[in-house]
Amino acid sequence: AQSVTQPDIHITVSEGASLELRCNYSYGATPYLFWYVQSPGQGLQLLLKYFSGDTLVQGIKGFEAEFKRSQSSFNLRKPSVHWSDAAEYFCAVGGNSGYALNFGKGTSLLVTP
Amino acid sequence: KAGVTQTPRYLIKTRGQQVTLSCSPISGHRSVSWYQQTPGQGLQFLFEYFSETQRNKGNFPGRFSGRQFSNSRSEMNVSTLELGDSALYLCASSLGQYTGELFFGEGSRLTVL
């Protein structure tokens, strides 16, 4: 069965500092991996996705993520965080059976001045 | 291009009642997925419809059902409501090919009293 673990429930970073959100997955085959962001009262927005190929993927809003098969990880990074990045971040894994994504419990990001 | 529209945005029901939620996907999108979001369980996949056919189904009781119309609009129904059904119900649409890019609506917030 596929599953996703986001070890950090809350993370606080200072504006301008770098950010790394952790994601570990469990999936028998090659996974399809995603990062979504949810602002308060909003739906989810796709930041980036990995299907195959280059293990470092670039997304919107200056985010990137690196797929590491040996560590079963897909961590999200941003070199310099902006106050507007404060939101809930979800890592998700999917297979080839359609759109049944399996989401992690999310990491809440707080950005301090 | 209009986004995914969900109605109603907020609703309050009592135990035992039933509820119907509506989702209008982005024009041209043929796949509609539904997710339940709660603080305890996080985001859980309910079902996905493609061209009026249920293509995937999550692990929810039969009280949860859905359908898709020929214009790709979708509805989900929950019968015999329980307190635990209180949640944000998110609809997501996509073109239909498996790219993983789901476009989410802002959700319908259901409170069961």
Coordinates of C-alpha atoms in Angstrom, one line a residue:
Chain A
A1 CA 0.0 0.0 0.0
Q2 CA 1.2 3.5 -0.7
S3 CA 1.6 6.0 2.0
V4 CA 3.2 9.3 2.7
T5 CA 4.8 10.6 5.9
Q6 CA 5.5 14.3 6.6
P7 CA 7.5 14.2 9.9
D8 CA 7.1 17.8 10.7
I9 CA 3.7 19.0 11.7
H10 CA 4.8 22.6 12.2
I11 CA 7.8 24.5 11.0
T12 CA 8.7 28.1 11.7
V13 CA 11.3 30.0 9.6
S14 CA 12.4 33.6 9.4
E15 CA 11.6 35.5 6.3
G16 CA 14.6 35.3 3.9
A17 CA 15.8 32.0 5.4
S18 CA 15.9 28.8 3.5
L19 CA 13.3 26.1 3.8
E20 CA 13.2 22.3 3.6
L21 CA 10.0 20.3 4.2
R22 CA 10.4 16.6 4.5
C23 CA 8.4 13.9 2.8
N24 CA 8.9 10.2 2.9
Y25 CA 6.8 7.8 0.9
S26 CA 6.1 4.1 0.7
Y27 CA 5.3 2.7 -2.7
G28 CA 6.1 -0.6 -4.4
A29 CA 6.7 0.7 -7.9
T30 CA 8.0 4.0 -9.3
P31 CA 5.9 6.6 -7.6
Y32 CA 4.3 9.7 -8.9
L33 CA 5.1 12.4 -6.3
F34 CA 3.6 15.8 -5.8
W35 CA 3.7 18.8 -3.5
Y36 CA 0.6 20.9 -3.0
V37 CA 0.1 24.0 -1.0
Q38 CA -3.1 25.1 0.8
S39 CA -3.6 28.7 2.0
P40 CA -6.3 29.3 4.7
G41 CA -9.8 28.9 3.3
Q42 CA -8.5 27.8 -0.1
G43 CA -8.2 24.7 -2.1
L44 CA -5.0 23.0 -2.9
Q45 CA -2.6 24.3 -5.6
L46 CA 0.0 22.1 -7.2
L47 CA 3.6 23.3 -6.6
L48 CA 5.5 20.6 -8.5
K49 CA 5.4 17.0 -9.5
Y50 CA 7.8 14.1 -10.3
F51 CA 7.0 11.3 -12.7
S52 CA 10.4 10.3 -14.1
G53 CA 13.6 11.7 -15.4
D54 CA 15.6 14.4 -13.7
T55 CA 15.3 13.9 -9.9
L56 CA 15.5 17.6 -9.2
V57 CA 12.2 19.2 -10.2
Q58 CA 11.4 22.9 -10.3
G59 CA 8.0 24.2 -9.4
I60 CA 6.1 27.4 -9.1
K61 CA 6.9 30.2 -6.6
G62 CA 10.6 29.3 -6.5
F63 CA 10.1 25.9 -5.0
E64 CA 12.1 22.8 -6.0
A65 CA 12.1 19.2 -4.8
E66 CA 14.5 16.3 -5.1
F67 CA 13.5 12.7 -5.5
K68 CA 15.8 10.3 -3.8
R69 CA 14.8 6.7 -4.4
S70 CA 17.4 5.3 -2.0
Q71 CA 15.9 7.3 0.8
S72 CA 12.3 7.1 -0.3
S73 CA 12.1 10.9 0.0
F74 CA 10.9 13.8 -1.9
N75 CA 11.8 16.9 0.1
L76 CA 10.6 20.4 -0.8
R77 CA 13.0 23.3 -0.7
K78 CA 13.1 27.0 -1.2
P79 CA 16.2 29.1 -0.9
S80 CA 14.6 32.2 0.5
V81 CA 11.2 32.2 2.1
H82 CA 8.7 35.0 1.8
W83 CA 5.9 35.9 4.3
S84 CA 3.4 34.9 1.6
D85 CA 4.7 31.3 1.7
A86 CA 3.0 30.8 5.1
A87 CA 0.5 28.0 4.4
E88 CA -0.1 24.2 4.7
Y89 CA 2.0 22.0 2.5
F90 CA 1.1 18.5 1.5
C91 CA 3.1 15.8 -0.1
A92 CA 1.2 13.2 -2.1
V93 CA 2.0 10.0 -3.9
G94 CA 0.0 8.4 -6.7
G95 CA 0.4 5.4 -8.8
N96 CA -0.8 4.6 -12.3
S97 CA -4.4 3.7 -11.2
G98 CA -5.8 7.1 -11.8
Y99 CA -6.2 10.2 -9.6
A100 CA -6.4 8.5 -6.2
L101 CA -3.6 10.5 -4.6
N102 CA -2.5 9.5 -1.1
F103 CA -1.7 12.7 0.9
G104 CA 0.5 13.2 3.9
K105 CA -0.9 14.9 6.9
G106 CA 0.7 18.2 6.0
T107 CA 3.2 20.6 7.4
S108 CA 2.1 24.0 8.6
L109 CA 4.6 26.7 7.7
L110 CA 4.8 29.8 9.8
V111 CA 7.0 32.7 8.5
T112 CA 8.3 35.2 11.1
P113 CA 9.6 38.7 10.3
Chain B
K1 CA -10.9 30.6 -17.5
A2 CA -13.1 29.9 -14.5
G3 CA -11.7 27.6 -11.9
V4 CA -13.4 24.7 -10.1
T5 CA -16.6 25.8 -8.5
Q6 CA -18.1 24.1 -5.5
T7 CA -21.5 24.8 -4.0
P8 CA -22.5 25.3 -1.3
R9 CA -19.4 26.7 0.4
Y10 CA -20.8 26.2 3.9
L11 CA -23.7 24.1 5.2
I12 CA -24.9 22.8 8.5
K13 CA -26.9 19.6 8.8
T14 CA -28.1 17.5 11.7
R15 CA -27.4 13.8 12.3
G16 CA -29.4 11.5 10.1
Q17 CA -30.0 14.0 7.4
Q18 CA -28.5 13.7 3.9
V19 CA -26.5 16.2 1.9
T20 CA -25.6 16.8 -1.7
L21 CA -22.6 18.7 -2.8
S22 CA -22.0 20.0 -6.3
C23 CA -18.8 20.5 -8.3
S24 CA -18.4 22.3 -11.6
P25 CA -15.0 21.4 -13.1
I26 CA -12.8 23.6 -15.3
S27 CA -14.2 23.8 -18.8
G28 CA -12.8 20.9 -20.9
H29 CA -11.8 18.8 -17.9
R30 CA -13.4 15.4 -17.9
S31 CA -12.2 14.0 -14.6
V32 CA -13.6 15.0 -11.2
S33 CA -12.2 13.7 -7.9
W34 CA -13.5 14.2 -4.4
Y35 CA -11.5 14.3 -1.2
Q36 CA -12.5 14.6 2.4
Q37 CA -10.3 16.8 4.6
T38 CA -10.5 16.6 8.4
P39 CA -8.0 17.7 11.1
G40 CA -7.6 14.1 12.3
Q41 CA -7.5 12.1 9.2
G42 CA -6.1 14.7 6.8
L43 CA -7.0 14.4 3.1
Q44 CA -8.7 11.2 2.1
F45 CA -9.7 10.2 -1.4
L46 CA -13.4 9.5 -1.9
F47 CA -13.8 8.7 -5.5
E48 CA -13.0 9.8 -9.0
Y49 CA -15.3 10.1 -12.1
F50 CA -14.3 10.2 -15.7
S51 CA -16.8 10.5 -18.5
E52 CA -19.7 9.7 -16.2
T53 CA -18.0 6.5 -14.9
Q54 CA -16.6 6.0 -11.5
R55 CA -12.9 5.1 -12.2
N56 CA -11.6 4.9 -8.6
K57 CA -13.1 4.6 -5.2
G58 CA -11.6 5.2 -1.8
N59 CA -12.3 3.4 1.4
F60 CA -15.5 5.0 2.6
P61 CA -18.8 3.5 3.5
G62 CA -21.7 3.2 1.1
R63 CA -23.3 6.3 2.6
F64 CA -20.9 8.3 0.4
S65 CA -21.8 8.2 -3.2
G66 CA -21.3 10.3 -6.3
R67 CA -22.1 10.8 -9.9
Q68 CA -21.0 12.7 -12.9
F69 CA -23.2 14.2 -15.6
S70 CA -22.6 14.4 -19.3
N71 CA -21.3 18.0 -18.9
S72 CA -18.7 16.7 -16.4
R73 CA -20.3 18.4 -13.5
S74 CA -20.3 16.1 -10.5
E75 CA -22.3 15.7 -7.3
M76 CA -21.5 13.8 -4.2
N77 CA -24.1 12.7 -1.7
V78 CA -23.8 11.6 1.9
S79 CA -26.8 9.9 3.5
T80 CA -27.6 9.4 7.1
L81 CA -25.1 12.0 8.3
E82 CA -22.9 11.3 11.3
L83 CA -21.0 13.7 13.5
G84 CA -17.8 12.4 12.0
D85 CA -18.8 13.5 8.5
S86 CA -18.1 17.1 9.5
A87 CA -15.3 18.0 7.1
L88 CA -14.1 20.1 4.2
Y89 CA -15.1 18.3 1.0
L90 CA -12.8 19.2 -1.8
C91 CA -13.4 18.6 -5.5
A92 CA -10.6 18.5 -8.0
S93 CA -10.8 18.4 -11.8
S94 CA -8.3 17.4 -14.5
L95 CA -8.2 16.7 -18.2
G96 CA -8.4 13.0 -17.7
Q97 CA -5.0 11.8 -18.7
Y98 CA -2.9 10.9 -15.8
T99 CA -0.7 13.9 -15.2
G100 CA -1.3 14.3 -11.6
E101 CA -2.2 17.9 -12.0
L102 CA -5.4 18.3 -10.1
F103 CA -7.1 21.7 -9.9
F104 CA -8.9 22.0 -6.6
G105 CA -12.0 24.0 -5.7
E106 CA -12.2 25.9 -2.4
G107 CA -14.3 23.2 -0.9
S108 CA -17.6 22.7 0.8
R109 CA -17.5 23.0 4.6
L110 CA -20.0 20.6 6.1
T111 CA -20.8 20.8 9.8
V112 CA -23.0 18.0 11.2
L113 CA -24.7 18.8 14.6

